């Protein structure tokens, strides 16, 4: 009997404790506080800011920790999504600004504190600028190339904070031509997105047009021999070492057109009067119906000129200068087997280009010679010029001196 009574007393005590706990939690429900972490801060007033000609410089997201209090049963239900933190930027002026955070809490919940009660934002002028449209099409197989026939828009206005607009290099539109087939025009409507120089999308940009129309076609490609022609003559004293030209060029077009093309000529390159190594752009003459491949970079031909050149002059006997002839003496010069004198002079082109015939005219030295006839008198240039090699043909003359 005593054992049963003891058991009953224990049960009554446990039940009483549970009822007391329920009473404290659900009836008395004491006030408690807690920290809600990483509550997002919403930026409001951005549209009004734009109407005023201003804009946020970035789309940075903000969050902070919030301490709240209230009845335990209410506090325990609260999550970050139940708390609204607002930072109004609609009235701000240009520059870095500090904005106070306003909190909106559920009923029965009290705000104790906000860890970061303000946020720092940068306000810039709201600007609009045209940006080029960049079409990127893919899907061609080896030996094929996509050609863009037309684009509905070459540029589109973009708007936003000045620094963001400045980052926009182009409006990129990507398209897939893998199912297009050969020689069939495709009409595409492609979404465009603002990208920077590295191809990364620039955020917080408004685009006046969100799509662009593109006409494109897939052609076959073909490498064909390229015949480069030159016209004119190089400077008379220059010596051509070699010409360097591209041997082939890649073209594209309908298969039927390409099958008829076995070689392509270039537009003639005029080398008239050049005296130093010179490079020229080569312009292939593409037959009708075919096109130069877009993979072809600038084609160049090079005419290589030797650093040393050669000039020729012709002189009559009367052109020969007699130097150092004694007083009261007369002299004549005779050629034995030739009617005139040929001169060849070689040396740096830079020197040759300043040379005149009179600078290296033939001369004989009569110094110390008396009246008489002298054979095989060596011809020498009128003056010696450093770096030049001079040769006369014939190299000697007969000199007759009389009183």
Short mmCIF file of C-alpha atoms in Angstrom, two decimals:
data_model
loop_
_atom_site.label_atom_id
_atom_site.label_comp_id
_atom_site.label_asym_id
_atom_site.label_seq_id
_atom_site.Cartn_x
_atom_site.Cartn_y
_atom_site.Cartn_z
CA UNK A 1 0.00 0.00 0.00
CA UNK A 2 2.81 2.36 0.95
CA UNK A 3 4.61 1.51 -2.29
CA UNK A 4 1.56 2.46 -4.38
CA UNK A 5 1.17 5.74 -2.51
CA UNK A 6 4.78 6.61 -3.17
CA UNK A 7 4.38 5.98 -6.88
CA UNK A 8 1.30 8.17 -7.00
CA UNK A 9 3.19 10.99 -5.25
CA UNK A 10 6.02 10.84 -7.81
CA UNK A 11 3.62 11.01 -10.74
CA UNK A 12 1.78 13.94 -9.21
CA UNK A 13 5.11 15.79 -8.71
CA UNK A 14 6.23 15.27 -12.32
CA UNK A 15 2.89 16.34 -13.73
CA UNK A 16 2.90 19.38 -11.47
CA UNK A 17 6.37 20.38 -12.65
CA UNK A 18 5.34 20.04 -16.29
CA UNK A 19 2.22 22.11 -15.71
CA UNK A 20 4.27 24.77 -13.95
CA UNK A 21 6.78 24.90 -16.86
CA UNK A 22 3.94 25.20 -19.37
CA UNK A 23 2.45 27.99 -17.30
CA UNK A 24 5.72 29.92 -17.18
CA UNK A 25 6.43 29.53 -20.91
CA UNK A 26 2.98 29.99 -22.35
CA UNK A 27 1.17 32.08 -19.78
CA UNK A 28 3.86 34.22 -18.14
CA UNK A 29 6.08 34.13 -21.38
CA UNK A 30 9.03 36.24 -20.21
CA UNK A 31 10.66 38.91 -22.44
CA UNK A 32 13.91 37.81 -24.04
CA UNK A 33 16.40 39.32 -26.49
CA UNK A 34 18.43 37.76 -29.29
CA UNK A 35 20.71 38.69 -32.19
CA UNK A 36 19.48 38.09 -35.74
CA UNK A 37 22.53 37.87 -37.97
CA UNK A 38 23.10 38.93 -41.59
CA UNK A 39 19.89 40.85 -42.03
CA UNK A 40 19.91 42.29 -45.59
CA UNK A 41 19.80 46.07 -45.99
CA UNK A 42 17.55 47.15 -48.84
CA UNK A 43 18.50 50.27 -50.80
CA UNK A 44 15.42 52.33 -51.62
CA UNK A 45 14.96 55.47 -53.68
CA UNK A 46 17.25 54.46 -56.57
CA UNK A 47 14.57 55.28 -59.14
CA UNK A 48 14.05 58.74 -57.67
CA UNK A 49 17.81 59.22 -57.69
CA UNK A 50 17.87 58.52 -61.45
CA UNK A 51 15.08 61.02 -62.02
CA UNK A 52 17.36 63.59 -60.40
CA UNK A 53 20.22 62.68 -62.77
CA UNK A 54 22.17 60.69 -60.18
CA UNK A 55 22.90 56.99 -59.67
CA UNK A 56 24.54 54.55 -57.28
CA UNK A 57 28.07 53.79 -58.36
CA UNK A 58 27.76 50.06 -57.56
CA UNK A 59 25.25 47.33 -56.82
CA UNK A 60 27.02 46.27 -53.65
CA UNK A 61 24.83 44.30 -51.23
CA UNK A 62 24.76 45.17 -47.54
CA UNK A 63 23.81 43.28 -44.38
CA UNK A 64 24.21 43.67 -40.64
CA UNK A 65 23.30 42.08 -37.30
CA UNK A 66 20.20 43.24 -35.43
CA UNK A 67 19.41 42.77 -31.73
CA UNK A 68 15.69 42.44 -30.94
CA UNK A 69 13.58 41.72 -27.88
CA UNK A 70 10.04 40.57 -27.11
CA UNK A 71 8.02 37.71 -25.78
CA UNK A 72 9.97 34.52 -26.06
CA UNK A 73 7.34 32.78 -28.15
CA UNK A 74 7.43 35.70 -30.64
CA UNK A 75 11.18 36.22 -30.66
CA UNK A 76 11.80 32.54 -31.36
CA UNK A 77 9.83 32.81 -34.59
CA UNK A 78 11.85 35.73 -36.03
CA UNK A 79 14.31 35.19 -38.92
CA UNK A 80 16.29 37.66 -41.02
CA UNK A 81 13.48 37.61 -43.58
CA UNK A 82 11.03 39.02 -41.04
CA UNK A 83 13.07 42.18 -40.49
CA UNK A 84 13.08 44.99 -43.03
CA UNK A 85 16.11 47.31 -43.05
CA UNK A 86 15.93 50.25 -45.44
CA UNK A 87 18.49 52.84 -46.55
CA UNK A 88 16.89 55.68 -48.53
CA UNK A 89 19.25 57.19 -51.14
CA UNK A 90 16.68 59.24 -53.05
CA UNK A 91 17.80 62.59 -51.60
CA UNK A 92 21.58 62.14 -51.79
CA UNK A 93 23.98 64.32 -53.76
CA UNK A 94 27.12 63.34 -55.73
CA UNK A 95 30.02 61.85 -53.78
CA UNK A 96 30.48 59.38 -50.93
CA UNK A 97 27.51 59.63 -48.57
CA UNK A 98 26.48 58.05 -45.27
CA UNK A 99 22.87 56.83 -45.00
CA UNK A 100 21.03 55.92 -41.80
CA UNK A 101 19.25 52.58 -41.69
CA UNK A 102 15.56 52.43 -40.82
CA UNK A 103 14.15 49.19 -39.37
CA UNK A 104 10.64 47.79 -39.73
CA UNK A 105 9.87 44.95 -37.28
CA UNK A 106 6.92 42.61 -36.73
CA UNK A 107 4.32 43.40 -34.07
CA UNK A 108 5.38 42.68 -30.48
CA UNK A 109 9.08 42.84 -31.44
CA UNK A 110 11.29 45.69 -30.21
CA UNK A 111 14.51 46.89 -31.84
CA UNK A 112 17.32 46.95 -29.34
CA UNK A 113 20.20 47.89 -31.67
CA UNK A 114 21.63 47.65 -35.17
CA UNK A 115 25.28 46.70 -35.28
CA UNK A 116 25.96 48.96 -38.28
CA UNK A 117 23.40 51.74 -38.12
CA UNK A 118 24.58 53.41 -41.34
CA UNK A 119 25.86 52.40 -44.78
CA UNK A 120 28.31 54.24 -46.99
CA UNK A 121 27.40 54.65 -50.66
CA UNK A 122 28.91 56.50 -53.63
CA UNK A 123 26.63 58.65 -55.78
CA UNK A 124 27.65 59.61 -59.34
CA UNK A 125 26.10 61.44 -62.24
CA UNK A 126 23.68 59.40 -64.30
CA UNK A 127 24.92 59.44 -67.91
CA UNK A 128 23.97 58.02 -71.30
CA UNK A 129 26.43 57.09 -74.05
CA UNK A 130 26.34 55.09 -77.31
CA UNK A 131 28.28 51.82 -77.34
CA UNK A 132 29.12 49.57 -80.32
CA UNK A 133 27.33 46.27 -80.85
CA UNK A 134 29.67 43.28 -81.02
CA UNK A 135 28.26 40.14 -82.64
CA UNK A 136 29.88 36.80 -81.74
CA UNK A 137 28.59 33.84 -83.75
CA UNK A 138 29.80 30.27 -83.30
CA UNK A 139 28.99 26.77 -84.50
CA UNK A 140 30.96 26.48 -87.75
CA UNK A 141 32.88 23.29 -88.54
CA UNK A 142 36.50 23.04 -89.71
CA UNK A 143 36.85 24.47 -93.20
CA UNK A 144 33.87 26.77 -92.68
CA UNK A 145 33.43 30.38 -91.65
CA UNK A 146 30.45 32.43 -90.54
CA UNK A 147 29.85 35.70 -92.38
CA UNK A 148 27.66 38.44 -90.95
CA UNK A 149 25.61 39.98 -93.74
CA UNK A 150 23.85 42.71 -91.80
CA UNK A 151 23.12 43.91 -88.26
CA UNK A 152 20.04 45.94 -87.41
CA UNK A 153 21.94 48.17 -84.97
CA UNK A 154 25.58 49.20 -85.02
CA UNK A 155 25.42 50.91 -81.62
CA UNK A 156 22.99 51.23 -78.71
CA UNK A 157 22.68 53.81 -75.92
CA UNK A 158 23.53 52.61 -72.43
CA UNK A 159 22.80 54.49 -69.21
CA UNK A 160 23.96 54.30 -65.63
CA UNK A 161 26.46 55.70 -63.17
CA UNK A 162 29.31 57.44 -64.98
CA UNK A 163 31.96 54.95 -63.83
CA UNK A 164 29.84 51.96 -64.87
CA UNK A 165 29.10 53.39 -68.32
CA UNK A 166 32.81 54.09 -68.79
CA UNK A 167 33.56 50.39 -68.22
CA UNK A 168 31.28 49.28 -71.04
CA UNK A 169 33.43 48.44 -74.08
CA UNK A 170 30.65 46.97 -76.19
CA UNK A 171 27.24 45.36 -76.21
CA UNK A 172 27.91 41.67 -76.78
CA UNK A 173 25.42 39.45 -78.64
CA UNK A 174 26.15 35.72 -78.85
CA UNK A 175 24.55 33.43 -81.42
CA UNK A 176 24.74 29.76 -82.43
CA UNK A 177 24.94 28.79 -86.11
CA UNK A 178 25.62 25.07 -85.65
CA UNK A 179 22.31 24.09 -87.29
CA UNK A 180 22.42 26.67 -90.10
CA UNK A 181 23.87 24.54 -92.91
CA UNK A 182 26.04 25.86 -95.74
CA UNK A 183 25.15 28.81 -97.98
CA UNK A 184 21.81 29.49 -96.28
CA UNK A 185 21.04 32.93 -94.85
CA UNK A 186 19.88 32.84 -91.23
CA UNK A 187 17.85 35.58 -89.52
CA UNK A 188 18.61 35.82 -85.80
CA UNK A 189 17.33 37.93 -82.92
CA UNK A 190 20.04 38.06 -80.25
CA UNK A 191 19.96 39.43 -76.72
CA UNK A 192 22.70 41.96 -76.00
CA UNK A 193 24.57 42.57 -72.76
CA UNK A 194 27.06 45.29 -71.74
CA UNK A 195 30.59 43.91 -71.33
CA UNK A 196 33.97 45.37 -70.43
CA UNK A 197 37.28 44.88 -72.27
CA UNK A 198 37.69 41.40 -70.80
CA UNK A 199 34.18 40.29 -71.79
CA UNK A 200 32.76 40.45 -68.26
CA UNK A 201 29.20 41.73 -67.91
CA UNK A 202 28.97 45.24 -66.43
CA UNK A 203 26.21 45.45 -63.80
CA UNK A 204 23.74 48.27 -63.17
CA UNK A 205 23.49 49.34 -66.81
CA UNK A 206 20.28 50.19 -68.62
CA UNK A 207 20.15 49.39 -72.33
CA UNK A 208 17.95 51.31 -74.75
CA UNK A 209 17.50 48.16 -76.86
CA UNK A 210 17.74 44.66 -75.42
CA UNK A 211 18.05 42.69 -78.68
CA UNK A 212 19.58 43.06 -82.13
CA UNK A 213 18.67 41.50 -85.47
CA UNK A 214 21.43 39.69 -87.37
CA UNK A 215 21.56 38.16 -90.86
CA UNK A 216 24.35 35.61 -91.26
CA UNK A 217 25.50 32.74 -93.44
CA UNK A 218 27.99 29.86 -93.19
CA UNK A 219 30.49 29.60 -96.08
CA UNK A 220 33.20 27.14 -96.98
CA UNK A 221 36.80 28.39 -96.92
CA UNK A 222 39.69 27.71 -99.29
CA UNK A 223 43.42 28.50 -99.38
CA UNK A 224 44.51 29.61 -102.85
CA UNK A 225 47.89 30.76 -104.27
CA UNK A 226 48.41 34.53 -104.24
CA UNK A 227 50.34 36.18 -107.05
CA UNK A 228 51.87 39.49 -105.97
CA UNK A 229 52.97 41.85 -108.77
CA UNK A 230 55.26 44.88 -108.58
CA UNK A 231 55.43 47.87 -110.91
CA UNK A 232 58.04 50.59 -111.30
CA UNK A 233 61.77 50.54 -110.72
CA UNK A 234 63.75 51.06 -107.55
CA UNK A 235 66.15 54.02 -107.31
CA UNK A 236 68.88 53.68 -109.91
CA UNK A 237 71.66 53.26 -107.36
CA UNK A 238 69.86 50.74 -105.15
CA UNK A 239 70.34 46.98 -105.31
CA UNK A 240 67.36 44.72 -104.62
CA UNK A 241 68.27 41.72 -102.47
CA UNK A 242 64.91 39.95 -102.54
CA UNK A 243 61.15 40.30 -102.34
CA UNK A 244 59.14 38.61 -99.62
CA UNK A 245 55.47 37.98 -100.41
CA UNK A 246 52.65 35.86 -98.97
CA UNK A 247 52.31 32.65 -100.97
CA UNK A 248 48.60 32.04 -100.42
CA UNK A 249 45.46 33.61 -99.04
CA UNK A 250 42.31 32.20 -97.45
CA UNK A 251 38.98 33.07 -99.05
CA UNK A 252 35.39 32.07 -98.37
CA UNK A 253 32.19 31.85 -100.33
CA UNK A 254 29.62 29.48 -101.86
CA UNK A 255 31.12 26.11 -102.76
CA UNK A 256 30.22 26.57 -106.43
CA UNK A 257 32.13 29.88 -106.60
CA UNK A 258 35.19 28.60 -104.74
CA UNK A 259 35.54 25.62 -107.07
CA UNK A 260 36.21 28.01 -109.97
CA UNK A 261 39.07 29.88 -108.24
CA UNK A 262 42.59 28.44 -108.57
CA UNK A 263 44.71 31.58 -108.06
CA UNK A 264 44.28 35.19 -106.95
CA UNK A 265 46.21 38.24 -108.12
CA UNK A 266 47.05 41.24 -105.98
CA UNK A 267 46.62 44.85 -106.88
CA UNK A 268 49.97 46.00 -108.37
CA UNK A 269 52.45 47.40 -105.86
CA UNK A 270 54.36 50.44 -107.08
CA UNK A 271 58.02 50.38 -105.94
CA UNK A 272 59.14 53.29 -108.10
CA UNK A 273 62.16 55.11 -106.67
CA UNK A 274 62.51 53.25 -103.34
CA UNK A 275 66.08 53.12 -101.98
CA UNK A 276 65.62 51.28 -98.68
CA UNK A 277 63.84 48.14 -97.49
CA UNK A 278 60.10 48.86 -97.63
CA UNK A 279 56.95 46.94 -96.63
CA UNK A 280 53.66 47.23 -98.46
CA UNK A 281 50.11 46.15 -97.71
CA UNK A 282 48.95 43.54 -100.20
CA UNK A 283 45.40 43.85 -101.52
CA UNK A 284 44.11 40.59 -103.01
CA UNK A 285 41.72 41.00 -105.92
CA UNK A 286 38.90 38.67 -104.86
CA UNK A 287 36.67 37.35 -107.68
CA UNK A 288 32.97 38.18 -107.56
CA UNK A 289 30.96 35.97 -105.22
CA UNK A 290 33.92 35.16 -102.97
CA UNK A 291 35.26 37.07 -99.96
CA UNK A 292 38.48 37.42 -98.03
CA UNK A 293 38.39 35.29 -94.87
CA UNK A 294 38.02 37.30 -91.67
CA UNK A 295 40.85 35.22 -90.21
CA UNK A 296 43.29 36.86 -92.63
CA UNK A 297 45.31 39.58 -90.96
CA UNK A 298 46.97 42.36 -92.94
CA UNK A 299 48.91 40.83 -95.81
CA UNK A 300 52.31 42.38 -96.39
CA UNK A 301 55.03 42.19 -99.01
CA UNK A 302 58.58 43.37 -98.38
CA UNK A 303 61.14 44.60 -100.88
CA UNK A 304 64.59 44.13 -99.32
CA UNK A 305 67.23 46.64 -100.49
CA UNK A 306 70.95 46.16 -99.87
CA UNK A 307 72.55 48.72 -97.57
CA UNK A 308 75.26 49.38 -100.18
CA UNK A 309 74.35 50.51 -103.69
CA UNK A 310 76.05 51.26 -106.98
CA UNK A 311 75.94 54.30 -109.27
CA UNK A 312 77.26 54.71 -112.80
CA UNK A 313 78.34 57.90 -114.56
CA UNK A 314 79.73 58.51 -118.07
CA UNK A 315 82.25 61.24 -118.89
CA UNK A 316 83.78 62.67 -122.06
CA UNK A 317 87.48 63.41 -122.40
CA UNK A 318 86.69 67.07 -121.98
CA UNK A 319 85.29 66.30 -118.51
CA UNK A 320 88.70 65.15 -117.23
CA UNK A 321 90.19 67.61 -114.76
CA UNK A 322 93.95 68.23 -114.97
CA UNK A 323 95.37 69.10 -111.56
CA UNK A 324 98.65 70.70 -110.54
CA UNK A 325 99.78 71.68 -114.05
CA UNK A 326 102.92 73.83 -114.02
CA UNK A 327 102.90 77.48 -115.04
CA UNK A 328 103.24 78.26 -118.76
CA UNK A 329 102.32 74.65 -119.59
CA UNK A 330 99.40 73.32 -121.61
CA UNK A 331 97.99 69.81 -121.40
CA UNK A 332 95.70 67.52 -123.36
CA UNK A 333 94.25 64.15 -122.49
CA UNK A 334 93.71 61.35 -124.99
CA UNK A 335 91.84 58.08 -124.85
CA UNK A 336 93.48 55.26 -126.75
CA UNK A 337 90.76 52.66 -127.25
CA UNK A 338 87.56 54.32 -125.94
CA UNK A 339 85.38 57.29 -126.73
CA UNK A 340 84.30 58.03 -123.15
CA UNK A 341 84.95 57.05 -119.56
CA UNK A 342 82.57 54.93 -117.48
CA UNK A 343 82.60 55.30 -113.71
CA UNK A 344 81.19 52.88 -111.16
CA UNK A 345 80.95 53.99 -107.55
CA UNK A 346 79.75 51.76 -104.72
CA UNK A 347 79.04 52.50 -101.07
CA UNK A 348 76.33 53.24 -98.55
CA UNK A 349 73.04 54.29 -100.15
CA UNK A 350 72.81 57.23 -97.76
CA UNK A 351 76.04 58.62 -99.26
CA UNK A 352 75.27 57.73 -102.85
CA UNK A 353 71.97 59.60 -102.73
CA UNK A 354 73.83 62.87 -102.09
CA UNK A 355 76.37 62.26 -104.85
CA UNK A 356 76.52 64.28 -108.11
CA UNK A 357 78.53 63.40 -111.23
CA UNK A 358 80.88 66.32 -110.65
CA UNK A 359 81.78 65.08 -107.16
CA UNK A 360 83.64 62.09 -108.59
CA UNK A 361 84.58 63.40 -112.06
CA UNK A 362 87.81 61.84 -113.45
CA UNK A 363 91.06 63.74 -112.96
CA UNK A 364 94.78 63.35 -113.64
CA UNK A 365 97.67 64.72 -111.59
CA UNK A 366 100.27 66.68 -113.60
CA UNK A 367 102.34 67.57 -110.57
CA UNK A 368 106.06 67.52 -111.35
CA UNK A 369 105.55 66.72 -114.99
CA UNK A 370 107.31 68.75 -117.70
CA UNK A 371 106.54 68.97 -121.38
CA UNK A 372 106.17 65.59 -122.99
CA UNK A 373 103.75 62.74 -123.57
CA UNK A 374 102.86 60.42 -120.71
CA UNK A 375 101.05 57.15 -121.21
CA UNK A 376 99.01 55.19 -118.70
CA UNK A 377 98.34 58.10 -116.43
CA UNK A 378 95.93 56.82 -113.75
CA UNK A 379 92.52 58.41 -113.49
CA UNK A 380 91.39 59.45 -110.02
CA UNK A 381 88.10 60.91 -108.75
CA UNK A 382 88.03 64.68 -108.44
CA UNK A 383 87.61 64.22 -104.67
CA UNK A 384 87.78 61.31 -102.29
CA UNK A 385 84.62 60.58 -100.30
CA UNK A 386 84.82 58.30 -97.27
CA UNK A 387 83.07 54.97 -97.69
CA UNK A 388 82.92 55.03 -101.49
CA UNK A 389 84.80 52.75 -103.86
CA UNK A 390 85.40 54.25 -107.31
CA UNK A 391 86.53 52.51 -110.51
CA UNK A 392 87.06 54.01 -113.99
CA UNK A 393 86.91 52.20 -117.32
CA UNK A 394 89.36 52.79 -118.89
CA UNK A 395 91.42 53.43 -115.81
CA UNK A 396 94.29 55.25 -117.55
CA UNK A 397 94.73 57.92 -120.22
CA UNK A 398 97.52 59.54 -122.22
CA UNK A 399 98.57 62.97 -121.00
CA UNK A 400 100.41 65.33 -123.42
CA UNK A 401 102.02 68.41 -121.92
CA UNK A 402 103.40 71.24 -124.03
CA UNK A 403 104.76 74.75 -123.54
#
